[in-house]
C-alpha positions as MATLAB code, in Angstrom:
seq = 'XXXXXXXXXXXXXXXXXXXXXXXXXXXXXXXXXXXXXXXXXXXXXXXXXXXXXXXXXXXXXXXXXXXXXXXXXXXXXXXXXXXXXXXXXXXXXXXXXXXXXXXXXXXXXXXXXXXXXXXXXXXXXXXXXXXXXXXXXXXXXXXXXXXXXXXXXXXXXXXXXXXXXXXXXXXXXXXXXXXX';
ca = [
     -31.172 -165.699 -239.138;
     -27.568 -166.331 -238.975;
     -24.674 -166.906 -237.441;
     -22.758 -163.821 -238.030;
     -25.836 -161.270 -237.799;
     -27.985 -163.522 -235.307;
     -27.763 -165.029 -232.215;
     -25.790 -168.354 -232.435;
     -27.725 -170.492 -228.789;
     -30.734 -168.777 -231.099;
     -29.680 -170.322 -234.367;
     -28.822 -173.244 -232.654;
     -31.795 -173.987 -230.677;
     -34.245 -173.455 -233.314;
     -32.024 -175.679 -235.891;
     -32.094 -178.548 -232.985;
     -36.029 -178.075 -232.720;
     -36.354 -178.576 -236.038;
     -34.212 -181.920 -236.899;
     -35.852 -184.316 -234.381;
     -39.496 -183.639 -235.922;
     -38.575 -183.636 -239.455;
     -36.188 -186.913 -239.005;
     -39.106 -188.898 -237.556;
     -41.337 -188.116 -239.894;
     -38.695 -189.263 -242.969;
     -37.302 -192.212 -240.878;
     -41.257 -193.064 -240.256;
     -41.465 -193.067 -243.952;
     -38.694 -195.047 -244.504;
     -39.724 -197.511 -242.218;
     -43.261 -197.969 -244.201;
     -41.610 -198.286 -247.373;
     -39.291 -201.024 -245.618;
     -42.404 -203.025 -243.626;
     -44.632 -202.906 -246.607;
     -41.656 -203.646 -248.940;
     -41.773 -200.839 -251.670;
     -38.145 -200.709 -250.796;
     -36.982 -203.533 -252.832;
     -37.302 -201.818 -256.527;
     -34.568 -199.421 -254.702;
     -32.621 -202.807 -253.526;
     -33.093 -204.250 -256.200;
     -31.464 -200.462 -258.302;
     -28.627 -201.074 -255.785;
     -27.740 -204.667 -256.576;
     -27.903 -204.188 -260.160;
     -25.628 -201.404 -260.252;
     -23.169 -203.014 -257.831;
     -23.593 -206.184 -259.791;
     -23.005 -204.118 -263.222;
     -19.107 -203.294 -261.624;
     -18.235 -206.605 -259.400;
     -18.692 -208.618 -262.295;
     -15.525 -207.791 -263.894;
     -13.761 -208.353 -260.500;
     -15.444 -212.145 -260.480;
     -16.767 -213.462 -263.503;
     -18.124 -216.302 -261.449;
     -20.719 -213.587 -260.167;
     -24.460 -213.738 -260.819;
     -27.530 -211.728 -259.610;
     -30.369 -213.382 -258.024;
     -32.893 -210.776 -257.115;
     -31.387 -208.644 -254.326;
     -28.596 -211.524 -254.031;
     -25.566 -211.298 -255.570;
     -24.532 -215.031 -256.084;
     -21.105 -216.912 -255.437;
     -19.367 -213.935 -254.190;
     -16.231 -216.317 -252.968;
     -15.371 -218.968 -250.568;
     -15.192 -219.146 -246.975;
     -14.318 -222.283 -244.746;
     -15.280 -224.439 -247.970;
     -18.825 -222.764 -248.519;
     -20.037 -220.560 -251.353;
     -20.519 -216.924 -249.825;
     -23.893 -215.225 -251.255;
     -24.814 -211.428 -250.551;
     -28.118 -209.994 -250.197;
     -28.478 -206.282 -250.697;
     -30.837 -204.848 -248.031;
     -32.912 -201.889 -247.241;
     -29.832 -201.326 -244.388;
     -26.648 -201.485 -247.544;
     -29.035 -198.684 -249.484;
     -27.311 -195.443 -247.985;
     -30.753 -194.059 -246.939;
     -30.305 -193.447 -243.405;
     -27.430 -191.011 -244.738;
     -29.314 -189.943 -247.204;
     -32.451 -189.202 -245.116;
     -30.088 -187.967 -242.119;
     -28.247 -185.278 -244.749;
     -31.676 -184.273 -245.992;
     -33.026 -183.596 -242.229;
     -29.823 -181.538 -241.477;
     -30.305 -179.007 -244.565;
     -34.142 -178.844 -244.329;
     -33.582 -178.228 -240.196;
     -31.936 -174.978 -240.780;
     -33.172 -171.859 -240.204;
     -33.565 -168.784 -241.801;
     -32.613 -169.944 -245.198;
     -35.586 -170.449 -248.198;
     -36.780 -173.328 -248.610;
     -36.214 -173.307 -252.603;
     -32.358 -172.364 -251.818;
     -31.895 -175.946 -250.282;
     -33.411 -178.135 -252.958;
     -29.942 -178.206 -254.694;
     -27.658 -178.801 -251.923;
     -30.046 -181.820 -251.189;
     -29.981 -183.169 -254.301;
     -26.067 -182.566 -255.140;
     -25.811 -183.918 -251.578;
     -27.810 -187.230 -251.182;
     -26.113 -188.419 -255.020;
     -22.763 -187.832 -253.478;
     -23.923 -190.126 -250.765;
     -25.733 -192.699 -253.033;
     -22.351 -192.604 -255.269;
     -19.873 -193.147 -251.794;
     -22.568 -195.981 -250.644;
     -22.020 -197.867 -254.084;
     -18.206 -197.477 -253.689;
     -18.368 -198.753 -250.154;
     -20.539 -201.916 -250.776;
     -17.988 -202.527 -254.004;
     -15.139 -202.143 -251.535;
     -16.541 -204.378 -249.082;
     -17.063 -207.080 -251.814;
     -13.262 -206.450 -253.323;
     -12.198 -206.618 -249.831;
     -13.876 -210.324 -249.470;
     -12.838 -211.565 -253.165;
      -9.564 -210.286 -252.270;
      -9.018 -211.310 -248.326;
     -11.452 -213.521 -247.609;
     -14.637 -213.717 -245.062;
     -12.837 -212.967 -241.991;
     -11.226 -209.558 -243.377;
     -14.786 -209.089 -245.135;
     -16.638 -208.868 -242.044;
     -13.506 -206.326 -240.384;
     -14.604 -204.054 -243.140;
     -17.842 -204.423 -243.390;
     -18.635 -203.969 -239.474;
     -15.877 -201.942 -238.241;
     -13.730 -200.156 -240.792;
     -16.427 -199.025 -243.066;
     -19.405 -198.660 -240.108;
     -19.035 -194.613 -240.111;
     -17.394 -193.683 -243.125;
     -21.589 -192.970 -244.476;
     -21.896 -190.677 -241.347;
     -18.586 -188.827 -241.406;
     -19.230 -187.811 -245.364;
     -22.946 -186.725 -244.003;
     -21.097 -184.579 -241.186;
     -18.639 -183.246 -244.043;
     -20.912 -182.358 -246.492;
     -23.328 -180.648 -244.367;
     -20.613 -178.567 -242.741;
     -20.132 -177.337 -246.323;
     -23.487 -176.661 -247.796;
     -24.508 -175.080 -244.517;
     -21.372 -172.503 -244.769;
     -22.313 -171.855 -248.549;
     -25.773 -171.709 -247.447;
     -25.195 -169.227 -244.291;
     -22.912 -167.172 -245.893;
     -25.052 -166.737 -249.143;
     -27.437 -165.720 -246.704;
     -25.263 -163.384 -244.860;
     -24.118 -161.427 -248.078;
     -27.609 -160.273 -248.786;
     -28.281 -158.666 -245.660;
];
């Protein structure tokens, strides 16, 4: 089915059917990985690699775990950062993943790509935003850190999710439309 040759309440009834079943059962996965703590290797990935870049912005930066150490200064205190299962980019991730496998009338073996092309653009724009976030706080300080980190940067995850999907599922669609 498509949008062209189908039905589009069709297309877009059985695509809405399908997300909400398929997102529980990833976010329900995600959630076991987080209570049982087989998430931290992937914090751990995270803080490393963010780590690996923010150290030439601070040399005064060290990795403790998940923590990224001495970040800077705020009201006369040392500021430390702990990378969490929330700062990995998974809920875009997972929420990209659920959009592609959701729709309908398109092979499952023809959306493997997409996903994968997809959720590293994600991962890659989640490493820049935490390394913004952290430039923004060596830079401006704690008060303009938390501005960024809990307003300005709160949806920028979601609207690259929105973006990307609204391009894979036009290349997807309309691949699927030429070879009827």
């Amino acid at each position: 089915m498509s949008i062209k040759s189908g039905d589009p309440k069709k297309f877009l009834f059985e695509f809405g059917i399908r997300i909400i079943p398929i997102y529980l059962i990833f976010f329900a996965i995600y959630r076991i990985f987080e209570i049982t703590n087989l998430i931290y290797p992937l914090e751990l990935l995270i803080a490393n690699t963010v780590f690996f870049f923010v150290k030439f912005l601070n040399s005064g930066i060290f990795l403790q775990d998940n923590i990224l150490m001495n970040i800077f200064m705020a009201e006369g205190k040392t500021v430390n950062l702990a990378i969490e299962s929330i700062c990995l980019g998974i809920i875009p991730i997972l929420t990209f993943i659920t959009l592609i496998f959701a729709l309908p009338g398109i092979e499952f073996n023809k959306k493997i790509k997409p996903i994968l092309l997809g959720s590293a653009i994600i991962f890659a724009a989640n490493i820049f935003r935490l390394l913004l976030v952290i430039w923004v706080g060596l830079n401006y300080g704690a008060k303009m850190f938390d501005f960024y980190h809990l307003f300005v940067l709160k949806y920028d995850l979601l609207l690259l999710v929105l973006l990307l999907f609204a391009i894979t599922m036009a290349k997807l669609l309309s691949k699927n439309n030429k070879k009827k």
